PDB file of C-alpha atoms in Angstrom:
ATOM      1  CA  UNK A  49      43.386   2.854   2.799  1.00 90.00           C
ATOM      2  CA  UNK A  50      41.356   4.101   5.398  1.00 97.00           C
ATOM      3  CA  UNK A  51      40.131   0.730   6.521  1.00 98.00           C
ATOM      4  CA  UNK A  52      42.987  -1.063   6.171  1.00 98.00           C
ATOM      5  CA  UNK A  53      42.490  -4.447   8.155  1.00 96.00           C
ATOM      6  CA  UNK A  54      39.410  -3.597   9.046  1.00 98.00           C
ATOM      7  CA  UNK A  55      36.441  -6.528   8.488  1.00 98.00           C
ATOM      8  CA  UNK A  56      33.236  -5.458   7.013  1.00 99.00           C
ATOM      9  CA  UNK A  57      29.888  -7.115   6.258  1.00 99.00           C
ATOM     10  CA  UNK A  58      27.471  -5.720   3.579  1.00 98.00           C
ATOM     11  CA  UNK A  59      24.211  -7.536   3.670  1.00 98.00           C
ATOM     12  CA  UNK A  60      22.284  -7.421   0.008  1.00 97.00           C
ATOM     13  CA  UNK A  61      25.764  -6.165  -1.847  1.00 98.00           C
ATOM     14  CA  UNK A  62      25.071  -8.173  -4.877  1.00 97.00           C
ATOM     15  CA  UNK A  63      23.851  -5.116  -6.803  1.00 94.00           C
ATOM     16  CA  UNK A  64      23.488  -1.538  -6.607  1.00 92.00           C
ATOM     17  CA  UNK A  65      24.133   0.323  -3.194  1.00 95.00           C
ATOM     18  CA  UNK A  66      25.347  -2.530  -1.287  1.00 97.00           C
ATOM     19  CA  UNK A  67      27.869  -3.180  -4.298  1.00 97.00           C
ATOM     20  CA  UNK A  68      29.219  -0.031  -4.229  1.00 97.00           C
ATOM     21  CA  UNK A  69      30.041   0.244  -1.123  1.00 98.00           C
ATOM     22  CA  UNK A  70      31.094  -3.214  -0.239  1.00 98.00           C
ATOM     23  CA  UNK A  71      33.591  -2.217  -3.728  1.00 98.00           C
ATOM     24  CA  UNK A  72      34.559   0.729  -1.836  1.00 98.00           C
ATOM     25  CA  UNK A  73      35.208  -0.241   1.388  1.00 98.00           C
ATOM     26  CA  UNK A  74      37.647  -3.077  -0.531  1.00 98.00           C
ATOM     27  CA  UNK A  75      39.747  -0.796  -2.382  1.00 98.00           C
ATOM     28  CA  UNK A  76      40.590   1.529   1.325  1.00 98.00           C
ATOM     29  CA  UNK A  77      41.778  -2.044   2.648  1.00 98.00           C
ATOM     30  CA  UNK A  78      39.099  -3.909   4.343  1.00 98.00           C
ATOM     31  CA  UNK A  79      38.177  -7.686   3.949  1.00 98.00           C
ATOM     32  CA  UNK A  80      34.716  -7.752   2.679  1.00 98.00           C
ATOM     33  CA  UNK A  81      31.859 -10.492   3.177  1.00 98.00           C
ATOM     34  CA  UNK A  82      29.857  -9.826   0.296  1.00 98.00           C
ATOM     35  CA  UNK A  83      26.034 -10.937   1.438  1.00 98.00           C
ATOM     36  CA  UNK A  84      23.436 -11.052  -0.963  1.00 97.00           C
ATOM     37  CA  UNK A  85      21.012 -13.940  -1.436  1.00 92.00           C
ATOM     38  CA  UNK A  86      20.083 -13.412  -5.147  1.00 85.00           C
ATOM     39  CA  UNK A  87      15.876 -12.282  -4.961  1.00 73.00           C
ATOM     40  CA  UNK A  88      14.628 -10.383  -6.936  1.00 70.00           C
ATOM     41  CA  UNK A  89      13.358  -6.114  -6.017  1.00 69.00           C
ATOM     42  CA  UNK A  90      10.209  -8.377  -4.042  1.00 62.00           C
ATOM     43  CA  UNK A  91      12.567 -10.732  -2.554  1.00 64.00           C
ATOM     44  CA  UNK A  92      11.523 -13.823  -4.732  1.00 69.00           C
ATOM     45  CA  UNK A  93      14.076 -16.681  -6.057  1.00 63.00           C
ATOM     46  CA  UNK A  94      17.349 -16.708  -5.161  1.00 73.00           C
ATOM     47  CA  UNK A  95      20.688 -16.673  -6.868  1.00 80.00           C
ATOM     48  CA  UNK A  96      24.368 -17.189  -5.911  1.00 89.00           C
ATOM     49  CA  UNK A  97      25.930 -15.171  -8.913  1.00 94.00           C
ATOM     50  CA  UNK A  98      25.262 -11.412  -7.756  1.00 95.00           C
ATOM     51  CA  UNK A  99      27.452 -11.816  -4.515  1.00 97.00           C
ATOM     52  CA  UNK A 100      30.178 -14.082  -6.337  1.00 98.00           C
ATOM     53  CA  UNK A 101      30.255 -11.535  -9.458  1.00 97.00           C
ATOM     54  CA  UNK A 102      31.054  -8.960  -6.515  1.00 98.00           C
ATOM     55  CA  UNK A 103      33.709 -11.220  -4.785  1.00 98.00           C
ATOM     56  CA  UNK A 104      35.324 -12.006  -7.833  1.00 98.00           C
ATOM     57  CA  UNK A 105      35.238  -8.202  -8.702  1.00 98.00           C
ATOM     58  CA  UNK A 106      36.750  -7.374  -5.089  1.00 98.00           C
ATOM     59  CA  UNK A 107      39.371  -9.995  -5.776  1.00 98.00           C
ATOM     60  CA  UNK A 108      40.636  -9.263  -9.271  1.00 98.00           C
ATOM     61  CA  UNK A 109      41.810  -6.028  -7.450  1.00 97.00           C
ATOM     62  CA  UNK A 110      43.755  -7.291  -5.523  1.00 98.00           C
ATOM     63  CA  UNK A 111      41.277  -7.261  -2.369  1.00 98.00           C
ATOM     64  CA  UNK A 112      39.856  -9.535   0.209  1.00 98.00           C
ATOM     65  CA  UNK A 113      36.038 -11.168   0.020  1.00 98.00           C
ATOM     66  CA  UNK A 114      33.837 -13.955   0.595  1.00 98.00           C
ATOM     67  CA  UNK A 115      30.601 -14.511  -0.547  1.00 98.00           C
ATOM     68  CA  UNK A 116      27.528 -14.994   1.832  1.00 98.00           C
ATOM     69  CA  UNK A 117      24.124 -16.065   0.460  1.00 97.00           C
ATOM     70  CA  UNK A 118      21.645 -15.919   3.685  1.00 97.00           C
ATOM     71  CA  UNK A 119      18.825 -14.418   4.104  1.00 97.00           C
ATOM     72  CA  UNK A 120      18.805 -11.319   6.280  1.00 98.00           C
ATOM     73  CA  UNK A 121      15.651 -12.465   7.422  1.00 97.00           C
ATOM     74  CA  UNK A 122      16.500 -14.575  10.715  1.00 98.00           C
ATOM     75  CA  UNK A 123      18.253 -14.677  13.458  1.00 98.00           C
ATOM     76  CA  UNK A 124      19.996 -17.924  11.979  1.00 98.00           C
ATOM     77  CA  UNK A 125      20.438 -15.979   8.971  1.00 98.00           C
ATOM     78  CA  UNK A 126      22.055 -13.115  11.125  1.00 98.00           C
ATOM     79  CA  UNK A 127      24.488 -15.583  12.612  1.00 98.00           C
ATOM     80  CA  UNK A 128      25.836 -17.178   9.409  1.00 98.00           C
ATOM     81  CA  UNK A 129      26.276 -14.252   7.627  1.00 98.00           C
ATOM     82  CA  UNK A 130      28.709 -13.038  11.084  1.00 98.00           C
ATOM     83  CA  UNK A 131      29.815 -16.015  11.110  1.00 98.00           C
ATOM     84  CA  UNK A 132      31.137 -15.848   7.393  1.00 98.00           C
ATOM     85  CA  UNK A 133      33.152 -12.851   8.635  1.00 98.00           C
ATOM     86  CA  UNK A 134      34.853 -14.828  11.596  1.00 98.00           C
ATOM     87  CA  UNK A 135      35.437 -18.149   9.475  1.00 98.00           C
ATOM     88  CA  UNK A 136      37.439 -16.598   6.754  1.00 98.00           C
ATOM     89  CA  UNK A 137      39.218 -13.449   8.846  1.00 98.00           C
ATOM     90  CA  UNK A 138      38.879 -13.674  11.988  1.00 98.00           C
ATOM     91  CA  UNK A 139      36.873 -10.828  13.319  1.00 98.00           C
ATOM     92  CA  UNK A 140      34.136  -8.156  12.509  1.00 98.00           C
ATOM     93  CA  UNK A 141      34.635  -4.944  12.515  1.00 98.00           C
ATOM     94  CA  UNK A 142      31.320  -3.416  10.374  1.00 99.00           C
ATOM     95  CA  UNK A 143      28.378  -4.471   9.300  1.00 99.00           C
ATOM     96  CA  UNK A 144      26.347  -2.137   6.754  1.00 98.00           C
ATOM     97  CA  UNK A 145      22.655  -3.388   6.508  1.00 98.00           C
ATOM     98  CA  UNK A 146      21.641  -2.102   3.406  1.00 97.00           C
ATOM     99  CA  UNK A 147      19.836  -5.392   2.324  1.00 97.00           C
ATOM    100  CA  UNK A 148      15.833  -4.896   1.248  1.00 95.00           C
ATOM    101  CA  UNK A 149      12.565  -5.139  -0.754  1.00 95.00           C
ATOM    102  CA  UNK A 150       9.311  -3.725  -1.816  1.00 93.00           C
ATOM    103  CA  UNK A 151       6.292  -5.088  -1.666  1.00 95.00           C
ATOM    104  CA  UNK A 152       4.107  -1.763  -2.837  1.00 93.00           C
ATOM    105  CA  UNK A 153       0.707  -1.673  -1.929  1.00 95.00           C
ATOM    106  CA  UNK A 154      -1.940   1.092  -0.633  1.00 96.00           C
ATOM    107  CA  UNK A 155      -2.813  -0.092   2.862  1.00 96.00           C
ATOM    108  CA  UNK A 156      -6.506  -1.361   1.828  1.00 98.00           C
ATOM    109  CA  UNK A 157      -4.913  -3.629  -0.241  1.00 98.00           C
ATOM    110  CA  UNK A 158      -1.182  -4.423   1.711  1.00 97.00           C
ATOM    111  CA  UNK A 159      -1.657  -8.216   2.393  1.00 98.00           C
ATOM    112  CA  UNK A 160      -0.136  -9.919   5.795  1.00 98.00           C
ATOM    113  CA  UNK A 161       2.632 -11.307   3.376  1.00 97.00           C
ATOM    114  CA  UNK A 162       3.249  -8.236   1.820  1.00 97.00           C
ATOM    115  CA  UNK A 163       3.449  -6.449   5.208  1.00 98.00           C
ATOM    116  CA  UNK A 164       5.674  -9.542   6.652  1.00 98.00           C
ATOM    117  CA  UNK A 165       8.329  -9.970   3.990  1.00 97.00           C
ATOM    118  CA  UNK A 166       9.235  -5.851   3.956  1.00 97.00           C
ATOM    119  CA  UNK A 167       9.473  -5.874   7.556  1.00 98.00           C
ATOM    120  CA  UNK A 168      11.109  -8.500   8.364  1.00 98.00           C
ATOM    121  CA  UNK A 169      14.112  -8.553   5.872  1.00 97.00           C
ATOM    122  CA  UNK A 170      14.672  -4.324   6.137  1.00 98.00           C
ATOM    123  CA  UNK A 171      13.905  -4.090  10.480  1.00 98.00           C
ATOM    124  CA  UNK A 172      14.183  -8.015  11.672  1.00 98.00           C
ATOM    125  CA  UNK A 173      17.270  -8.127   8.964  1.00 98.00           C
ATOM    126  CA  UNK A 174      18.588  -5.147  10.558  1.00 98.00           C
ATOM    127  CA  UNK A 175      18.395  -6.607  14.121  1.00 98.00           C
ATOM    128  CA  UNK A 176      19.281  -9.899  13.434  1.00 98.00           C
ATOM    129  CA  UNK A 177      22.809  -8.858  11.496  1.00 98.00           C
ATOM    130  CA  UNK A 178      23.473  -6.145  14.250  1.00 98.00           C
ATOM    131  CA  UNK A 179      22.513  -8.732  17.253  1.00 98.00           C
ATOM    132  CA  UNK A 180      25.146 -11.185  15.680  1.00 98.00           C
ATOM    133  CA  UNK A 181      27.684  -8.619  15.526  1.00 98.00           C
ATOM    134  CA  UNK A 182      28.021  -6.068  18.606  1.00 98.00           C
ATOM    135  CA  UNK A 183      29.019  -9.077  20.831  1.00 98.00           C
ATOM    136  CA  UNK A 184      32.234  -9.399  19.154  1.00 98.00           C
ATOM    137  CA  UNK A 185      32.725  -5.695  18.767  1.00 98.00           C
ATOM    138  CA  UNK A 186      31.813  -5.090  22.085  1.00 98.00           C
ATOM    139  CA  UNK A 187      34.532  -7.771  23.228  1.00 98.00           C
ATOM    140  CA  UNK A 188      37.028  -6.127  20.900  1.00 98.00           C
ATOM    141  CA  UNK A 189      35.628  -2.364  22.131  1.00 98.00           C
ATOM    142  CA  UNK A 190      35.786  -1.239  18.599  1.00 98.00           C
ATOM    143  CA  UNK A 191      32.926  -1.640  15.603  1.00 98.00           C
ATOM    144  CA  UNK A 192      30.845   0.388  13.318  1.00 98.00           C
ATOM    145  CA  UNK A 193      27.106   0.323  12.328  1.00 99.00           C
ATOM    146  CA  UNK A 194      25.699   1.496   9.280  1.00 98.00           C
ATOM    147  CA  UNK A 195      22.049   1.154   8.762  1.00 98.00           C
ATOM    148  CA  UNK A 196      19.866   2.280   5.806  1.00 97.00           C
ATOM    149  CA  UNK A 197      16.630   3.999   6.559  1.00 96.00           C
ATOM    150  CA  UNK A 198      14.268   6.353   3.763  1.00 93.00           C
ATOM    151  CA  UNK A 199      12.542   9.200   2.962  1.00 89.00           C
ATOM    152  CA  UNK A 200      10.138   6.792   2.913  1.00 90.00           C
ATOM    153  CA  UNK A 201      10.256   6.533   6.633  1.00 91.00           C
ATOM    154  CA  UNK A 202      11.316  10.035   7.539  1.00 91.00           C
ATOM    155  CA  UNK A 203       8.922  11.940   5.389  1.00 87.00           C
ATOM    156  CA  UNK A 204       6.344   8.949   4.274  1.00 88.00           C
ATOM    157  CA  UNK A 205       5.294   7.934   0.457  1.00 85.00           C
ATOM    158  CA  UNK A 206       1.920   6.714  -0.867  1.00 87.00           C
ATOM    159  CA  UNK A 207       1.864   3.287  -1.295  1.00 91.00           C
ATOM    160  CA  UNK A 208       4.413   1.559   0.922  1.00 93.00           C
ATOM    161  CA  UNK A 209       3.372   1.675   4.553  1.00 96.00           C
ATOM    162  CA  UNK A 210       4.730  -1.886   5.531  1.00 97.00           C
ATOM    163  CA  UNK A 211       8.638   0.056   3.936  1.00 96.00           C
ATOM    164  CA  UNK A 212       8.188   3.602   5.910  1.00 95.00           C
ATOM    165  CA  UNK A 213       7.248   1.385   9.182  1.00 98.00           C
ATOM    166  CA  UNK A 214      10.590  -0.757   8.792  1.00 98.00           C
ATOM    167  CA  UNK A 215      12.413   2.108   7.502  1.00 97.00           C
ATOM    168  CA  UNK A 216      11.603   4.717  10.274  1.00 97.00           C
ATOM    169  CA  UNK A 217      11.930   1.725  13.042  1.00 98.00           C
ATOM    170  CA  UNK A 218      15.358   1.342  12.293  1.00 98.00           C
ATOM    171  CA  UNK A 219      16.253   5.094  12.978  1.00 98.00           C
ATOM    172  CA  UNK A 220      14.689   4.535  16.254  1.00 98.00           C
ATOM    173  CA  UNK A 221      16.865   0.959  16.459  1.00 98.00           C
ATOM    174  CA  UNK A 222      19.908   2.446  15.370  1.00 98.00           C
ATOM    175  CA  UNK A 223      19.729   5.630  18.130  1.00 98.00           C
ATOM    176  CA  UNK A 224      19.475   2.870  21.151  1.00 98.00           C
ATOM    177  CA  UNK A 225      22.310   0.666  19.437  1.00 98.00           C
ATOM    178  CA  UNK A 226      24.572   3.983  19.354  1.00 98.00           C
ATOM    179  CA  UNK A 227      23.118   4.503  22.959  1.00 98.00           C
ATOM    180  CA  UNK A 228      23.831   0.990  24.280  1.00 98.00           C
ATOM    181  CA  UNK A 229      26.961   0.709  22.636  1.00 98.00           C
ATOM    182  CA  UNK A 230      29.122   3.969  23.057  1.00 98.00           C
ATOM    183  CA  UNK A 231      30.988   2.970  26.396  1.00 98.00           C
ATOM    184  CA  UNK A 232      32.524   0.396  23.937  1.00 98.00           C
ATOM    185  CA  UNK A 233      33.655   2.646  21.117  1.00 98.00           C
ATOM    186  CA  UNK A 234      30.867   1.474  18.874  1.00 98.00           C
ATOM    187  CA  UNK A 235      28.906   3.637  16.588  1.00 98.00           C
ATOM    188  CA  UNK A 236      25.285   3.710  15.078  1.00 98.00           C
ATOM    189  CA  UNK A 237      24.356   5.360  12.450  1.00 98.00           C
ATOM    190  CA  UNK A 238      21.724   6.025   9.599  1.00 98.00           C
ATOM    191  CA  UNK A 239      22.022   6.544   5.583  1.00 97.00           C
ATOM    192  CA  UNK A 240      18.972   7.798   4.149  1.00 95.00           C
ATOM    193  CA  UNK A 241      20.042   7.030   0.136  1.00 92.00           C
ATOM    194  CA  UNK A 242      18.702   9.064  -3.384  1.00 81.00           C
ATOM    195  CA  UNK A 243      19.925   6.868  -5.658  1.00 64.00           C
ATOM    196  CA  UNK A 244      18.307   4.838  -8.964  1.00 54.00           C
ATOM    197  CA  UNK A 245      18.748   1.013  -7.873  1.00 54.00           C
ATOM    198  CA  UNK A 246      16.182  -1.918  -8.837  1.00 54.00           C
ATOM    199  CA  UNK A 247      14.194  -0.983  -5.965  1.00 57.00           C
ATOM    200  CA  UNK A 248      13.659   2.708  -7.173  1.00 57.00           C
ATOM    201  CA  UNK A 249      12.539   1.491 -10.463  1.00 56.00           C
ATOM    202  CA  UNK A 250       9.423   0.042  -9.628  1.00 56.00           C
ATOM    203  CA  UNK A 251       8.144   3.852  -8.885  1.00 58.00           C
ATOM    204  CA  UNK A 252       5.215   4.589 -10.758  1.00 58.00           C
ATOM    205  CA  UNK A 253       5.629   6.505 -14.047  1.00 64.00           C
ATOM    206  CA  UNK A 254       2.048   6.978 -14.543  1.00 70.00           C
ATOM    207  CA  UNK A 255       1.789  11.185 -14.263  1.00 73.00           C
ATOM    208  CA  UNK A 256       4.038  13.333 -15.749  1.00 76.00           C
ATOM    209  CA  UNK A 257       5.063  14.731 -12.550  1.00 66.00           C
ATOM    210  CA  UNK A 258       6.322  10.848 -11.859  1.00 63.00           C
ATOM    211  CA  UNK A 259       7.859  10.469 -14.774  1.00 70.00           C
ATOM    212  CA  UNK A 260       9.700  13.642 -14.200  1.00 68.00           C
ATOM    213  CA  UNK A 261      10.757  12.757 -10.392  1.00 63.00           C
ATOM    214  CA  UNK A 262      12.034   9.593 -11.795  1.00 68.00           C
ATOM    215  CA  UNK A 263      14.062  11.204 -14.524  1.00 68.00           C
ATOM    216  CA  UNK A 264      15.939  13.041 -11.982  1.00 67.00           C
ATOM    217  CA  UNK A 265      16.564  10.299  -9.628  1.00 68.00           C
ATOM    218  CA  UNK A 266      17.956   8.589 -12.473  1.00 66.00           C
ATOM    219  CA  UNK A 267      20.898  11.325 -12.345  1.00 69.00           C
ATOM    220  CA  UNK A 268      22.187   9.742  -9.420  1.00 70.00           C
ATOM    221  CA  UNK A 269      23.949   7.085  -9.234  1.00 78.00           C
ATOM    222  CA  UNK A 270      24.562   4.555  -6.140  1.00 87.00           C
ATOM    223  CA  UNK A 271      28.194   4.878  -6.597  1.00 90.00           C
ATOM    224  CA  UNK A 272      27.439   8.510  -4.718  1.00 92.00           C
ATOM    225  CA  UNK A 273      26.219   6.745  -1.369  1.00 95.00           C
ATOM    226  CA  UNK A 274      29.464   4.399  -0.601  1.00 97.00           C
ATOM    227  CA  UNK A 275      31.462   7.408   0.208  1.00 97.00           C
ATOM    228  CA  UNK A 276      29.914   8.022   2.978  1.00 98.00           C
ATOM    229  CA  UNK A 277      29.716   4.944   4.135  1.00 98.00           C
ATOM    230  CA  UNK A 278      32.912   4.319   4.038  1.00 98.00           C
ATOM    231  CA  UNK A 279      33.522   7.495   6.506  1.00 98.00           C
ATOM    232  CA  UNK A 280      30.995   6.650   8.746  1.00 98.00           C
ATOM    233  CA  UNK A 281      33.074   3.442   9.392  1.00 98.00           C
ATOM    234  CA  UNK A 282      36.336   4.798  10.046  1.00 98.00           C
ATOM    235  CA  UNK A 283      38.342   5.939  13.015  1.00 98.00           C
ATOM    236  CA  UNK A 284      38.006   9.415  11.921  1.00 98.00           C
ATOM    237  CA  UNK A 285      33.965   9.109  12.167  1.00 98.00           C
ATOM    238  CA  UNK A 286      34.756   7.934  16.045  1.00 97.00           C
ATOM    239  CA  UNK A 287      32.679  10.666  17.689  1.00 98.00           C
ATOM    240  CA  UNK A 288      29.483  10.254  15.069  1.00 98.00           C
ATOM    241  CA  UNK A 289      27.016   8.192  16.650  1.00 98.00           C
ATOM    242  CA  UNK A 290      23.138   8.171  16.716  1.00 98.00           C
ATOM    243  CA  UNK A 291      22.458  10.497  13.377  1.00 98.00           C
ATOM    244  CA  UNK A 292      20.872  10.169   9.942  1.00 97.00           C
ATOM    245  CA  UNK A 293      22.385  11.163   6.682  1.00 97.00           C
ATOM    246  CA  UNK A 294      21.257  12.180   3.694  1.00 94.00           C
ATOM    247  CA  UNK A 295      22.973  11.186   0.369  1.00 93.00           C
ATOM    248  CA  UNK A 296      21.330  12.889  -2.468  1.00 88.00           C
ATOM    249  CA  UNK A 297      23.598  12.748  -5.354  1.00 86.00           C
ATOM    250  CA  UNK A 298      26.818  15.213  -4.749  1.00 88.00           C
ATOM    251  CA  UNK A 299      24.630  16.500  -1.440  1.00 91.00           C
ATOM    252  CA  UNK A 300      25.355  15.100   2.081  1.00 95.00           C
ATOM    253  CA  UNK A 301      22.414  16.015   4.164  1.00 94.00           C
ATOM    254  CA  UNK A 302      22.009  15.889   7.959  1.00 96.00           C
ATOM    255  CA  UNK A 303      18.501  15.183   9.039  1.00 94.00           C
ATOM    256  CA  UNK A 304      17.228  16.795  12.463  1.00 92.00           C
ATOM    257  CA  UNK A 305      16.128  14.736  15.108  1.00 88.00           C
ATOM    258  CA  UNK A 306      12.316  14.796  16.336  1.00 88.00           C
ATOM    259  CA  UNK A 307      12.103  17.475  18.972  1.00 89.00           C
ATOM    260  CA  UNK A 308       8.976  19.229  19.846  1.00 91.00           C
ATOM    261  CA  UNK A 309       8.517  22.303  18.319  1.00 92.00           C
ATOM    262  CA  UNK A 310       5.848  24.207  19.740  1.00 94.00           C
ATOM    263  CA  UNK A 311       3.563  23.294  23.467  1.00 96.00           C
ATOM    264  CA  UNK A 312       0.396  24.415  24.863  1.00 96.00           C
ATOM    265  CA  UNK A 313      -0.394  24.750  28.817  1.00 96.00           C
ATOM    266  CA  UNK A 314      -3.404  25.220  30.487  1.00 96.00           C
ATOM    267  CA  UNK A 315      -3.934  25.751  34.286  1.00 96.00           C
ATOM    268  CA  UNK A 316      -7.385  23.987  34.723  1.00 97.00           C
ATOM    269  CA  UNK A 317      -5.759  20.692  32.166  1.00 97.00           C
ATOM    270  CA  UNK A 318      -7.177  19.700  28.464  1.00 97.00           C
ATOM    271  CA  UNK A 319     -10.431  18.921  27.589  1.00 97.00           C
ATOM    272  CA  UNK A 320     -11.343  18.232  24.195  1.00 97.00           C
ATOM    273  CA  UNK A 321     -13.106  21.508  23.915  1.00 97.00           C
ATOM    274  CA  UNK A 322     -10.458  23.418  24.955  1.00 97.00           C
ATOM    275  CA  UNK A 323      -8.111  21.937  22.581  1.00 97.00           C
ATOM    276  CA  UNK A 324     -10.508  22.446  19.461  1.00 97.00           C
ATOM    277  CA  UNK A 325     -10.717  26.188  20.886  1.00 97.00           C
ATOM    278  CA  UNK A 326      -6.891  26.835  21.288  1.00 96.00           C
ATOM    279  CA  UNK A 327      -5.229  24.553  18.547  1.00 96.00           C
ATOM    280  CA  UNK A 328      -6.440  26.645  15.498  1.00 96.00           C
ATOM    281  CA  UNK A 329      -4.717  29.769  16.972  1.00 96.00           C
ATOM    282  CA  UNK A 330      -1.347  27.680  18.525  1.00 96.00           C
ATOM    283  CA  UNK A 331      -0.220  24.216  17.591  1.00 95.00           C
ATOM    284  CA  UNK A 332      -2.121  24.317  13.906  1.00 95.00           C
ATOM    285  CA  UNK A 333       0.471  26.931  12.613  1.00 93.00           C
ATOM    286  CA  UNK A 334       3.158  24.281  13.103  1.00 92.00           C
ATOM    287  CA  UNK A 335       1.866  21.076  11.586  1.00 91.00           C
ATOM    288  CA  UNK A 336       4.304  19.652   9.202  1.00 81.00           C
ATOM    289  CA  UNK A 337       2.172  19.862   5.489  1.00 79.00           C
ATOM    290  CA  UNK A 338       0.904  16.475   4.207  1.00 75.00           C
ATOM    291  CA  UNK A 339       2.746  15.653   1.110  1.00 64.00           C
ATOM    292  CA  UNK A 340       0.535  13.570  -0.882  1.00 60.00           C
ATOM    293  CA  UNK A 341       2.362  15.173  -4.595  1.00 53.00           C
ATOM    294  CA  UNK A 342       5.600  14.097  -3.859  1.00 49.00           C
ATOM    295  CA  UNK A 343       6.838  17.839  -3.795  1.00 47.00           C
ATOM    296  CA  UNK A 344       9.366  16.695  -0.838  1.00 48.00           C
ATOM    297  CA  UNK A 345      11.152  14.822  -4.173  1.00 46.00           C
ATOM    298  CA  UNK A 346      11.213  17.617  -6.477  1.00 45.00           C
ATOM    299  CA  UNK A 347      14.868  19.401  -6.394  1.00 41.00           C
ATOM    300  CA  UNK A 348      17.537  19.789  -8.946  1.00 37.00           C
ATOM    301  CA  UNK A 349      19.778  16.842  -8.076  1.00 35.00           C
ATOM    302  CA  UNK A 350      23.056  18.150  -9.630  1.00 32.00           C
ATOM    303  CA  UNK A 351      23.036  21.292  -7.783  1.00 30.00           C
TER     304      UNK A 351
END
């Protein structure tokens, strides 16, 4: 019960990792608002069951929930979803934003909409949930963040620039929230989740190098990520703040932070010429490799 009386919001915890770790965070004693507006993996339609099969779930238990169908997607959206939390118990103590979409498309192709509707329900979503939130837990001077960012973001992948932009801008949103918010015993942090959801299975499976990446993301399971969620919320997880996790089956990962690596000087100042004389024999041995194979996926996940 290591959030016992503790209040938690999970936004999109209808179904895969948002359902396991809104089921989670239930059964170590905290009330749960179960948020998830029923779209499909591209965020089209909505349906009320996912969230009240989850409540119902949380409930027959033994635990506490209530069910939240808004849209991540606006600042109204943001508020009601809180607001859900302070209705039925009173307070909030964490909010985990792992609601999202794809909208897959190579950038000569990515449409305004398709750019839009990623961005605004994984970065806006992010923002608008957190922005309802820290007021309270600043008042209160006690509250934990949990954001979801991707190797997506961190590393990139063909085909989903409008995702990688909203995933790597909340890293960067979730350092200043752990920044702005540590005088008030508040922490920020990132999950960066392996894990075979909906989402995951629109990846291509049209090489057999993709079909074989697949196969082994299939090995793990969501129900891998919630633990670690769960910790990051806790009182024991007080002095973890600012950092990104990775969750790759039984593997929890800590991801650097960007730092530079290597720098250059020159007395008289850079000119172009002098950097295409210098870089080849300095800065060039450093560059991180383009992965454009997908090689950064290719590990044995049950080691």
């Amino acid at each position: 019960m290591m959030l016992k009386d503790k209040v938690a919001v999970v936004t999109g915890a209808g179904r895969g990792i948002g359902r396991e770790i809104a089921l989670l965070m239930a059964k170590h004693g905290a009330k749960v608002v179960v948020n998830d507006y029923g779209g499909g993996a591209d965020g089209a339609g909505d349906a009320r069951g996912p969230a009240d099969d989850v409540v119902n779930e949380i409930k027959g238990q033994g635990g506490q929930a209530a069910a939240n169908y808004d849209s991540v997607a606006s600042m109204a959206g943001g508020q009601r979803i809180v607001q859900t939390a302070l209705d039925h118990f009173g307070k909030i103590d964490i909010v985990v934003n792992n609601a999202g979409i794809l909208r897959d498309r190579m950038i000569f192709n990515m449409t305004e909409e398709e750019w839009d509707g990623v961005v605004n329900t994984h970065l806006k979503g992010t923002f608008a949930v957190t922005r309802a939130a820290v007021p309270h837990m600043r008042e209160r001077k006690w509250g934990r963040i949990i954001n979801m960012t991707s190797t997506s973001g961190l590393v990139g992948n063909i085909g989903q620039a409008n995702y990688a932009a909203a995933k790597l801008g909340i890293v960067g949103f979730t350092k200043v929230v752990a920044l702005d918010m540590a005088r008030y015993n508040v922490t920020a942090n990132c999950i960066s989740p392996f894990a075979w959801t909906r989402m995951i299975g629109t990846i291509p499976t049209e090489t057999e190098a993709q079909k074989v990446r697949v196969e082994k993301i299939k090995k793990m399971g969501p129900e891998h990520i919630a633990p670690v969620a769960v910790f990051l919320a806790t009182d024991e997880a007080k002095e973890i703040s600012g950092q990104v996790f990775g969750v790759r089956g039984k593997e929890v990962m800590l991801f650097g932070h960007m730092r530079p690596l290597r720098s250059i000087h020159h007395d008289l100042g850079w000119t172009p010429e002098r950097l295409a004389a210098m870089f080849p024999g300095t800065l060039k041995h450093h560059l991180a490799p383009l992965d454009t194979s997908g090689q950064y996926f290719n590990y044995d996940p049950m080691v």
